[in-house]
Coordinates of C-alpha atoms (C1' of nucleotides) in Angstrom, one line a residue:
Chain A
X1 CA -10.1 17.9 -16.7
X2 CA -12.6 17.5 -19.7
X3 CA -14.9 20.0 -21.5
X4 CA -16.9 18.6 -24.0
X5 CA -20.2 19.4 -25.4
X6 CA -23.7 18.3 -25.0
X7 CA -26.3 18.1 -27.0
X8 CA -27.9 21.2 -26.7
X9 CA -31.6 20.3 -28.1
X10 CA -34.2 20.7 -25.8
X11 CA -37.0 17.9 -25.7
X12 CA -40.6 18.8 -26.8
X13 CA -42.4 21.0 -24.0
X14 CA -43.4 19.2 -20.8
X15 CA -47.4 19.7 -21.8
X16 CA -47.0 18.3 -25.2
X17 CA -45.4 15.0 -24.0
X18 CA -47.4 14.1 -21.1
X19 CA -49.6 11.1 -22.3
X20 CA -51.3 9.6 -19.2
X21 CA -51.9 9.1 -15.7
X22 CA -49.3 6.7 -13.9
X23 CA -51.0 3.6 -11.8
X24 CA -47.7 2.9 -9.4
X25 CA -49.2 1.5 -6.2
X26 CA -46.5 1.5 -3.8
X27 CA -45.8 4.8 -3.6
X28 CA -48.0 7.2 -1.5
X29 CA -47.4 9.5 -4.5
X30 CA -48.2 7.2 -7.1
X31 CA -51.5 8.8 -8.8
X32 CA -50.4 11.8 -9.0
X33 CA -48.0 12.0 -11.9
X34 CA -47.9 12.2 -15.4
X35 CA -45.8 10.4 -17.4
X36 CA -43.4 11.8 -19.9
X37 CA -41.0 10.6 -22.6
X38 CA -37.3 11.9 -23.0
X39 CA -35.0 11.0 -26.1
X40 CA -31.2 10.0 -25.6
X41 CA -29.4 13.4 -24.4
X42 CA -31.9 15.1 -24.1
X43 CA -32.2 17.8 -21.4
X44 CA -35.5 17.2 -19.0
X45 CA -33.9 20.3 -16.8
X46 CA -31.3 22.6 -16.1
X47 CA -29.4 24.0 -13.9
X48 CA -31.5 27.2 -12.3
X49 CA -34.5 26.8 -14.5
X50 CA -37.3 27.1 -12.2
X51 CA -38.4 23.6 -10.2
X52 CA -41.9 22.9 -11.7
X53 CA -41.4 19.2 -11.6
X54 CA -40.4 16.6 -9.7
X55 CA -39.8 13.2 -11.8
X56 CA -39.8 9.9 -10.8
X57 CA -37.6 7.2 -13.7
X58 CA -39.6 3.9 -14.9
X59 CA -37.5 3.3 -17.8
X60 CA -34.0 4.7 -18.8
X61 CA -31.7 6.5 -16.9
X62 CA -30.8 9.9 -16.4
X63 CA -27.4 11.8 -15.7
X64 CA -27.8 14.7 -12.6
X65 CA -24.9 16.7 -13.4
X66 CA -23.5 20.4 -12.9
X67 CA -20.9 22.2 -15.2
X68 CA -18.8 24.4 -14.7
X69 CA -18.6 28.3 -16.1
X70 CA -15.1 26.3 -18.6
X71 CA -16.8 23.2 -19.5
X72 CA -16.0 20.9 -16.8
X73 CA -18.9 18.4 -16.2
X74 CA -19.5 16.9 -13.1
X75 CA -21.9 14.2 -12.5
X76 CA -23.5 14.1 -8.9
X77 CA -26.0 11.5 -9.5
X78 CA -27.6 8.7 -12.3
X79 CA -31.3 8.2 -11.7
X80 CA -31.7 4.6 -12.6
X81 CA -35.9 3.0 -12.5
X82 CA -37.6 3.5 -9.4
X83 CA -35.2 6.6 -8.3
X84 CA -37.0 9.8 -7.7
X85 CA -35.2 13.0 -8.9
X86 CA -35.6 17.0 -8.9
X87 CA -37.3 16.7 -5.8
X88 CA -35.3 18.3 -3.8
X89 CA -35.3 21.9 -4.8
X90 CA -36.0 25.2 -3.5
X91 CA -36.9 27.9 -6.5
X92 CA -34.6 26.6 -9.0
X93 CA -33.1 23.2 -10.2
X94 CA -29.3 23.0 -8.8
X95 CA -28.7 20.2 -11.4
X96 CA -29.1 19.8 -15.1
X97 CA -31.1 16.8 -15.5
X98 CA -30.3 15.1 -19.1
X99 CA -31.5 11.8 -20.5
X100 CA -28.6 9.1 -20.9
X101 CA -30.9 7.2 -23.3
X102 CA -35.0 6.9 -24.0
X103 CA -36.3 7.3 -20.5
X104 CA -39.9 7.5 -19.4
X105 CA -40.8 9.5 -16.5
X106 CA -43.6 10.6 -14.1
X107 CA -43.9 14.1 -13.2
X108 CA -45.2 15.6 -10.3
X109 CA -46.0 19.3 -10.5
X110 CA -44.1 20.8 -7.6
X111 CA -47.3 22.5 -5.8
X112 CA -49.1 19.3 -5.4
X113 CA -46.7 17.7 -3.8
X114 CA -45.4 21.0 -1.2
X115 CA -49.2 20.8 -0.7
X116 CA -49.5 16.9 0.1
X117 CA -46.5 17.2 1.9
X118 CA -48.2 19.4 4.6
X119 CA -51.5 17.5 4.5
X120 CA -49.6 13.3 4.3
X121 CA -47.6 12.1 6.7
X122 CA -46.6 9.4 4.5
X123 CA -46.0 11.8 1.4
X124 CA -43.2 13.8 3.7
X125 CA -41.4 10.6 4.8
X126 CA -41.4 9.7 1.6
X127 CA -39.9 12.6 0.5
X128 CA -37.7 13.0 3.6
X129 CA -36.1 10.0 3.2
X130 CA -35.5 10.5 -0.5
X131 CA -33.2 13.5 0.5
X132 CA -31.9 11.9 3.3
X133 CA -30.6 9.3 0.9
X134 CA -29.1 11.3 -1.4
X135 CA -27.2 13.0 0.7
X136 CA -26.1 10.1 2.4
X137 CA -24.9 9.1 -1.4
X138 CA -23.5 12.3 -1.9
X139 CA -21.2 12.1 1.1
X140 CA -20.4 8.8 0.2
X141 CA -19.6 9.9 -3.4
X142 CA -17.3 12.8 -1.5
X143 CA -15.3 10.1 0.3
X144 CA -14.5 8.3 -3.7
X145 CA -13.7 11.9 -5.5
X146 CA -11.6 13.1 -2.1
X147 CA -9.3 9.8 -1.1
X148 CA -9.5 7.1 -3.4
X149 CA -7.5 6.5 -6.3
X150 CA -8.6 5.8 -9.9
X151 CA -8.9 2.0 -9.6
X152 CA -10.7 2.2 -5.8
X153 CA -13.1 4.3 -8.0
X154 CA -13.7 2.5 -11.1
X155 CA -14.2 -0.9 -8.5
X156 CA -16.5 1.4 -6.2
X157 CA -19.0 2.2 -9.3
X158 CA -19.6 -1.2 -9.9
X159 CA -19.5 -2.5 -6.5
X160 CA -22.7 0.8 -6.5
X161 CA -24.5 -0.3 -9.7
X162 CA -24.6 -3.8 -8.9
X163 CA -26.5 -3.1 -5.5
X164 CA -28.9 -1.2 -7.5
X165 CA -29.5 -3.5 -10.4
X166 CA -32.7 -5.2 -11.1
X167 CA -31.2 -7.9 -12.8
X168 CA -31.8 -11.4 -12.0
X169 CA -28.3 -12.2 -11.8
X170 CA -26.7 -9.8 -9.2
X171 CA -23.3 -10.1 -11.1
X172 CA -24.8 -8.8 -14.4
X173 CA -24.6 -5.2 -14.7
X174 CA -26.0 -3.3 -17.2
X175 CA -24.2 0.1 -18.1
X176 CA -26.3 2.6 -19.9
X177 CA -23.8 5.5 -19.4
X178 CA -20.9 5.6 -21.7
X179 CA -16.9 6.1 -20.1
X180 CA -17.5 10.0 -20.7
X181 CA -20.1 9.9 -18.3
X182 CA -18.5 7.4 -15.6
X183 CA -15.5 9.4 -15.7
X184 CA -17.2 12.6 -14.8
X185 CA -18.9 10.9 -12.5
X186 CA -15.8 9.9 -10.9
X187 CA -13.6 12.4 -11.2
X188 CA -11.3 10.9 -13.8
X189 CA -11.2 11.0 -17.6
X190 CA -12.1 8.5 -19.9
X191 CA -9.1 7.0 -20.7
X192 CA -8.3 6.5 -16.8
X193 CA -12.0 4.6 -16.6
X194 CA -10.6 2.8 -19.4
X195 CA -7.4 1.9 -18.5
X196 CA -8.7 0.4 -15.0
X197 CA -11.3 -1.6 -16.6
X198 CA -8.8 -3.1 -18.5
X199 CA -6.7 -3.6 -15.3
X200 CA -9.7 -5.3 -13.1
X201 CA -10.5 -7.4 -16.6
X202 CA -7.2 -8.7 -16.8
X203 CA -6.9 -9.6 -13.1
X204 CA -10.1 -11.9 -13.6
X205 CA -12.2 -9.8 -11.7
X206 CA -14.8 -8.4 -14.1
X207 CA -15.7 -9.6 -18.0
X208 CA -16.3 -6.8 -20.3
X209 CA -18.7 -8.8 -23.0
X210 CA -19.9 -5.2 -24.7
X211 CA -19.4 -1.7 -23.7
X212 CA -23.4 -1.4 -22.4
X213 CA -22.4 -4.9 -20.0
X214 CA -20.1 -5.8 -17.7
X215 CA -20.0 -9.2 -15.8
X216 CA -18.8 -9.5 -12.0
X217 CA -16.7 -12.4 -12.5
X218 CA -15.2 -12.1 -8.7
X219 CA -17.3 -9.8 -6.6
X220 CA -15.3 -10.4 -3.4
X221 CA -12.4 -9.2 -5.2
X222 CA -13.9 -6.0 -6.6
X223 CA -14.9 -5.3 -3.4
X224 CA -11.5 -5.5 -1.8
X225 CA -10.4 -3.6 -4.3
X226 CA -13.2 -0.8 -3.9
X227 CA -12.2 -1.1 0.4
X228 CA -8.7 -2.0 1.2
X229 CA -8.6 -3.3 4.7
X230 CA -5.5 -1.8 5.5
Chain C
X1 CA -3.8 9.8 0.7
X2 CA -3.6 10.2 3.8
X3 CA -3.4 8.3 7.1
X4 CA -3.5 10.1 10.5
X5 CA -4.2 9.2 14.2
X6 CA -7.1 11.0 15.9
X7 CA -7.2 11.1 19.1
X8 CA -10.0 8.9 20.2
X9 CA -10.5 10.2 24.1
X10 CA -13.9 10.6 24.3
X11 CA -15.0 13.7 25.8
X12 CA -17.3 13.2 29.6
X13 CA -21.1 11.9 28.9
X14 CA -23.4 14.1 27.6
X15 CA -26.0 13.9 30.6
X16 CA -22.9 15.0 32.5
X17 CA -21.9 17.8 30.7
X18 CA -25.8 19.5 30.7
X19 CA -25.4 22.6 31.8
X20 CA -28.6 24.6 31.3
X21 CA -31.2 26.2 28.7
X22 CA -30.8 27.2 25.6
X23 CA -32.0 31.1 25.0
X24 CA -31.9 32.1 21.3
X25 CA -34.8 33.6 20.0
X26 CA -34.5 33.2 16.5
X27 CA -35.3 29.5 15.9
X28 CA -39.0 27.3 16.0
X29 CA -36.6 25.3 17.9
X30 CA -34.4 27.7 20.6
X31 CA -35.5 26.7 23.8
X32 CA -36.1 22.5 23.9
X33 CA -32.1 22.3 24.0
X34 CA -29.9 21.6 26.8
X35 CA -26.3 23.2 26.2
X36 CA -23.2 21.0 26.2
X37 CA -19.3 21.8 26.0
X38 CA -16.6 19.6 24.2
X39 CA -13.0 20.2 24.2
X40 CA -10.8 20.3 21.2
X41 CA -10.1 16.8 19.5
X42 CA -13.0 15.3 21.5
X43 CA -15.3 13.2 19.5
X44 CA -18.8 14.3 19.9
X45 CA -20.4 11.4 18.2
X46 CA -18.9 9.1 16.0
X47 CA -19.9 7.1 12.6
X48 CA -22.3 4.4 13.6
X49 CA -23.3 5.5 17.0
X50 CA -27.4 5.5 17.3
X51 CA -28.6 8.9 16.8
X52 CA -29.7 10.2 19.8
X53 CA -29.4 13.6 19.7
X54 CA -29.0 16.8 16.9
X55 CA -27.2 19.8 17.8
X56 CA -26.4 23.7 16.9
X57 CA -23.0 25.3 17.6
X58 CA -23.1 28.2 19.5
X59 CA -19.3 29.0 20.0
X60 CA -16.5 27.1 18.3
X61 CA -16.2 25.1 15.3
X62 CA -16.7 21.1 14.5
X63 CA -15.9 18.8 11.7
X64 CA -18.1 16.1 10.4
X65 CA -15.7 13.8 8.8
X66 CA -16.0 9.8 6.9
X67 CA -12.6 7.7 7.4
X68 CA -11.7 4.6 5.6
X69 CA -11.0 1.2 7.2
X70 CA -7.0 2.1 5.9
X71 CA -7.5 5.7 8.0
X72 CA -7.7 7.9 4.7
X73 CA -10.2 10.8 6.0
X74 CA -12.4 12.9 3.9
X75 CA -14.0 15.9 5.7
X76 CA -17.4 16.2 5.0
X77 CA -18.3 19.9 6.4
X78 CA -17.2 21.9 9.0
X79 CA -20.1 23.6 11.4
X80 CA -19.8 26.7 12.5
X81 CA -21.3 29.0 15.0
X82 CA -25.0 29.0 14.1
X83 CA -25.0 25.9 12.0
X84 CA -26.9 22.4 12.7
X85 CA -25.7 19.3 12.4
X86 CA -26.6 15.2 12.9
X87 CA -30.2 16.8 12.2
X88 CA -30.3 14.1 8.8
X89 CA -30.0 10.9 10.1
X90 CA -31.6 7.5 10.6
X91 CA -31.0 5.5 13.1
X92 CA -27.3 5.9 13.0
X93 CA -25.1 8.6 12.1
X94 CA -23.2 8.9 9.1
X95 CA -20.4 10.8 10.1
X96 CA -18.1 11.4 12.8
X97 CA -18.0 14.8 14.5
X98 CA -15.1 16.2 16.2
X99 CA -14.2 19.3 17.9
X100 CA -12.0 21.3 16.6
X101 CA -11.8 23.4 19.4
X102 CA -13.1 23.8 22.5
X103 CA -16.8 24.2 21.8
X104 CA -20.4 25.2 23.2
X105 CA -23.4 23.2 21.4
X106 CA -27.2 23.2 22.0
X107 CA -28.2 19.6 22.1
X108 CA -31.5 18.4 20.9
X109 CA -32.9 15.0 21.8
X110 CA -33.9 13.1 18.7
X111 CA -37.5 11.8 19.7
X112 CA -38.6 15.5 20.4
X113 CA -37.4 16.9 17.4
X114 CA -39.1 14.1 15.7
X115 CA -42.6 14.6 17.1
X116 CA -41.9 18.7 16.5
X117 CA -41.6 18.4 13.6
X118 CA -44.7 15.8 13.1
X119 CA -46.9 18.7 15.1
X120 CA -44.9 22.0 14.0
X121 CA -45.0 23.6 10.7
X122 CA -42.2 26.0 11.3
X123 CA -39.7 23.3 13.0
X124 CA -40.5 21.1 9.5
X125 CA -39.3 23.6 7.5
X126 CA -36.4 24.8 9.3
X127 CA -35.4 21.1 9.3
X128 CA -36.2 20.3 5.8
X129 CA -34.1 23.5 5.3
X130 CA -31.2 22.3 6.8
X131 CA -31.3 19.2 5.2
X132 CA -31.6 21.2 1.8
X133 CA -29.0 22.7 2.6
X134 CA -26.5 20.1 3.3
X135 CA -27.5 18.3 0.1
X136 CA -26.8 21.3 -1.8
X137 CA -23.5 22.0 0.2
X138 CA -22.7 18.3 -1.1
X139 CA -23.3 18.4 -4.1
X140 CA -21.0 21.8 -4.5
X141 CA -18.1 20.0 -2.6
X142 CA -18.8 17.0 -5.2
X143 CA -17.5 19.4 -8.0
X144 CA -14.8 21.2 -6.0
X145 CA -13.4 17.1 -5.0
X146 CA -14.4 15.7 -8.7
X147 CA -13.1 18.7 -11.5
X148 CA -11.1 21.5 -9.2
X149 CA -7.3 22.3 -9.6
X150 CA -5.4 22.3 -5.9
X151 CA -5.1 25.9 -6.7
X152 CA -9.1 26.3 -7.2
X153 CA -9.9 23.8 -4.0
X154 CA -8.0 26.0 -1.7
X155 CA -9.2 29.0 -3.5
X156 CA -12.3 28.0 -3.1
X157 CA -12.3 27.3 0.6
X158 CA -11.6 30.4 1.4
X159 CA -14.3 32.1 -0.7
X160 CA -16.5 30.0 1.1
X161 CA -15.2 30.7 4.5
X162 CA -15.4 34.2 4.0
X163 CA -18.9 34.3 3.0
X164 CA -19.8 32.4 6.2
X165 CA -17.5 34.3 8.0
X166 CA -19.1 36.5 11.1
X167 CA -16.6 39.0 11.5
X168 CA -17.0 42.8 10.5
X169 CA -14.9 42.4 8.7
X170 CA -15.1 40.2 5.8
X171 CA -12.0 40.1 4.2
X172 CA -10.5 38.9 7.9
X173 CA -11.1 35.2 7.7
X174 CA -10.9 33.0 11.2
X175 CA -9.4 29.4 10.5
X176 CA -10.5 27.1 13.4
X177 CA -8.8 24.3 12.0
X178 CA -5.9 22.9 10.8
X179 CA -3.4 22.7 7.9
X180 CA -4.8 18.9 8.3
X181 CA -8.3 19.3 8.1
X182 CA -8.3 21.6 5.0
X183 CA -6.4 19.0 3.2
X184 CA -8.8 16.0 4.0
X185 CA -11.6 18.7 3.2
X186 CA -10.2 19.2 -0.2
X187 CA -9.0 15.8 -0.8
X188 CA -5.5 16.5 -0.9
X189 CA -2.0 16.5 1.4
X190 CA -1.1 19.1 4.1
X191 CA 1.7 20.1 1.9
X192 CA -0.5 21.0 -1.1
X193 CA -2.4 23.1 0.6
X194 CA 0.3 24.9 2.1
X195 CA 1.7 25.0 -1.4
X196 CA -1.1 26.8 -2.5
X197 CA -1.6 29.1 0.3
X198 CA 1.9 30.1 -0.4
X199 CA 1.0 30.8 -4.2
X200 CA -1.9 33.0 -3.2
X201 CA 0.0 35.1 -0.8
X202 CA 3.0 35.6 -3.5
X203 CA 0.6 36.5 -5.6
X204 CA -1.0 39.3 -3.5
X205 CA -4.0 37.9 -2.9
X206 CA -4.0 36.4 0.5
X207 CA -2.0 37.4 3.7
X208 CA -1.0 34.8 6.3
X209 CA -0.8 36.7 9.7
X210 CA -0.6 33.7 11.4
X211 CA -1.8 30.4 11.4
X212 CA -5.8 30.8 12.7
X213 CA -6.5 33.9 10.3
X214 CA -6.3 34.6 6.4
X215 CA -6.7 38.4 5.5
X216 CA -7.9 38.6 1.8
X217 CA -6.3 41.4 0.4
X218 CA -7.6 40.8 -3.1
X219 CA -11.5 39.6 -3.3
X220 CA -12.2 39.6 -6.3
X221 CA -8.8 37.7 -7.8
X222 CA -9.6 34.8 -5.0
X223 CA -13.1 34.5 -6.7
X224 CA -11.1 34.4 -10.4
X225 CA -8.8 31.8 -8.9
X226 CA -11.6 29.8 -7.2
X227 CA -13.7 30.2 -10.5
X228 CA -12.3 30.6 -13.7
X229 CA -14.3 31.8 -16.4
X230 CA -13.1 29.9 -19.7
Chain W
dC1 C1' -19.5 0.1 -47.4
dG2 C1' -18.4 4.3 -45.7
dT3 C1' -18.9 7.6 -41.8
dG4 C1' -18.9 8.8 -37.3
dC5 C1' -19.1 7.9 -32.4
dC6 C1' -17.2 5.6 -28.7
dA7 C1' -13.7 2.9 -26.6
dT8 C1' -9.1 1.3 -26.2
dT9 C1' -4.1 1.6 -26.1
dG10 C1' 0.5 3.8 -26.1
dA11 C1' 3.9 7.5 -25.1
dG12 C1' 5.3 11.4 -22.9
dT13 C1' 4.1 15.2 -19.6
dC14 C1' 2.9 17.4 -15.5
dA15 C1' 0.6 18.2 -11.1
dA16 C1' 0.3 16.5 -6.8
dT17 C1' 2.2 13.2 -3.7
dT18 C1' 5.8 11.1 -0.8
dC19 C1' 9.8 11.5 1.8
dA20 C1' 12.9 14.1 4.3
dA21 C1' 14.6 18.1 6.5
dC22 C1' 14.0 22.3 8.8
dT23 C1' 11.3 26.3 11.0
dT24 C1' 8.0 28.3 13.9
dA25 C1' 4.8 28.4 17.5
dA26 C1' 2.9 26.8 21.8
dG27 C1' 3.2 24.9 25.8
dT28 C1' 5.5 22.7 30.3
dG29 C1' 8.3 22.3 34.1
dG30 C1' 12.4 23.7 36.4
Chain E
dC1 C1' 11.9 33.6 32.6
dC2 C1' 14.1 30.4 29.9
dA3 C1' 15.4 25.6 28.3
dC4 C1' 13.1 21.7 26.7
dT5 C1' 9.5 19.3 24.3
dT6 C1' 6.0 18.6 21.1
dA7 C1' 2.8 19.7 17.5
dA8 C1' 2.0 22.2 13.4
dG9 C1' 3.5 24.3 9.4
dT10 C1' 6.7 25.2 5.6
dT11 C1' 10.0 24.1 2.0
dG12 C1' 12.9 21.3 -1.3
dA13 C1' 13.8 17.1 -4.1
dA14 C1' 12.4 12.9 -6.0
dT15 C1' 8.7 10.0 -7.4
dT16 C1' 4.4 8.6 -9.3
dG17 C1' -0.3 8.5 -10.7
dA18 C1' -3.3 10.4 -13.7
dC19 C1' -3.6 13.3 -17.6
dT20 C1' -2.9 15.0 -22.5
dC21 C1' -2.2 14.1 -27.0
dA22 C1' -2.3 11.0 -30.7
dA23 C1' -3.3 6.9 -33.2
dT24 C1' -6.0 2.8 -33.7
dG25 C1' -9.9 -0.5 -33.3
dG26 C1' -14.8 -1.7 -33.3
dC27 C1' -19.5 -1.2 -33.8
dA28 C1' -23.8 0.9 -35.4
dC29 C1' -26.4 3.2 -38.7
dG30 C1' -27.4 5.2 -42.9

DNA sequence: CGTGCCATTGAGTCAATTCAACTTAAGTGG
DNA sequence: CCACTTAAGTTGAATTGACTCAATGGCACG
């Protein structure tokens, strides 16, 4: 179980940092934002402050996480560009929401979009479908933390970042959270994310060419190792 | 981990087992369901089937459950009396649901509930509420599976039960399913669990009547167990 | 060229699991 | 109603996977 700190500094007020109007033009929602700049570890929001904002991530990532009362962290969700986040909340924030590096955000004020939601049909599947997903994720992520052992989960984050990645080459991963953060996300603690990296490096699997990187070498192989048949 | 046979009968076609109207007052969405019955162990719809209809337990309880191609099972939630579920999906659904005893649902086709909640305010909300909710249930479970002690997961549980609970009495919780299930809830063995229970009633804080019902004797020391400050 | 953060590696510990009885409860059929 | 059967639950002993603690290595930044 780990307990460690985080940066505690909050970023300069929403208001103050809003420079411009977004021009996104796939998304129904696209005009409506603001866009907003968060330095590395950096808190954008916290667990049962009051849901003002939704945010949408164009650069950067962004660690959804809730602690416990002793210190324990754990990580639900990372909001990599393009993912929405925040949008899902009643009166208050169920997650702390805390920049894993310089990230660049649109906000939506939280009125606008209960009140487009009502008027757009295409605003609420939007939205629909953005919870639908995560929650689909989340019981995915349930199945990892509840049945599968530490190397099953180290293989599955991968196998999960590389579908997302917007990289040209599929097998080229870029990390931006560090092995504090993958650990609570899985469940483990750092030197268990460690140790099985070093396992699936030395079985010719992955390539580890600097901490922020790592290079599918054998993708079939990490999957089998992510889903044993049997 | 764990590997277990379900038994895979599937329980007489749903167009067969219509029985008649729904009458409950409280919902936007009472009276468009037709009521349907499902013995215990029958599978009421399974991961992957299309999505054709939602339902609401009215009597009896049902687990919603993810297996692995090896058979290791993680239970996702367990609906009770009053509770939706397979409201969330897409054109599949996610999860497998199961009775886990004999049990009375209202079924809802899909389409309608679709175009209801297209035309109908209140039938939006009450399903955006439920999907809220499940997200927010997930995302609970996510720490309980990712940072909790065996102790703390079965503590837990049975904080949880209670406050769901529907008896008069609070402290007198009803345990619809098995030894089984609340280990692939918690992500952990039958024996654990039992373990634990065992702990908790040594320790004054539970009693074990028999197997279907847990009487907390000591609230407030389940709640310490389940959530321990520092 | 330090200083500090993050990652890696090793050794020993412990919690939870596996394996293996055994107990209790709940039917089922004579 | 009781013997028999089966499923579910409990307990003990041995094992193991992941953790803790501790030390070291590597890189970035001032």
């Amino acid at each position: 179980m780990s307990a460690h700190a985080i940066p505690s500094q909050y970023s300069p007020s929403l208001a103050a940092t809003i420079a411009g109007r977004a021009t996104q033009p796939r998304s129904a929602l696209a005009s409506l934002g603001a866009i907003a700049h968060f330095n590395r570890n950096h808190t954008i929001f916290a667990e049962g402050d009051p849901a003002e904002y939704s945010y949408k991530v164009l650069t950067g990532a962004v660690r959804l996480s809730k602690m416990m009362s002793d210190g324990r962290r754990q990580i639900v969700e990372f909001a990599l560009p393009g993912d929405f986040f925040g949008i899902n909340w009643l009166d208050e924030h169920a997650l702390t929401a805390e920049a894993l590096n310089d990230v660049t955000l649109i906000c939506y004020a939280r009125g606008r979009i209960d009140r487009l939601c009502d008027e757009n049909r295409a605003v609420r599947e939007e939205i629909f479908d953005n919870l639908r997903h995560d929650l689909w994720a989340a019981q995915n992520h349930l199945v990892i933390l509840g049945r599968q052992s530490a190397l099953e989960r180290v293989a599955s984050f991968f196998v999960h970042l590389a579908a997302r990645n917007r990289m040209n080459d599929k097998s080229k991963i870029d990390v931006p959270m560090t092995r504090q953060d993958i650990a609570d996300y899985l469940g483990l603690t750092i030197e268990t994310v460690c140790r099985m990296l070093t396992k699936l490096k030395s079985s010719a699997t992955i390539d580890i060419p600097n901490r922020h990187t790592i290079l599918v070498s054998n993708m079939a192989a990490l999957r089998r190792v992510a889903q044993p048949d049997e």
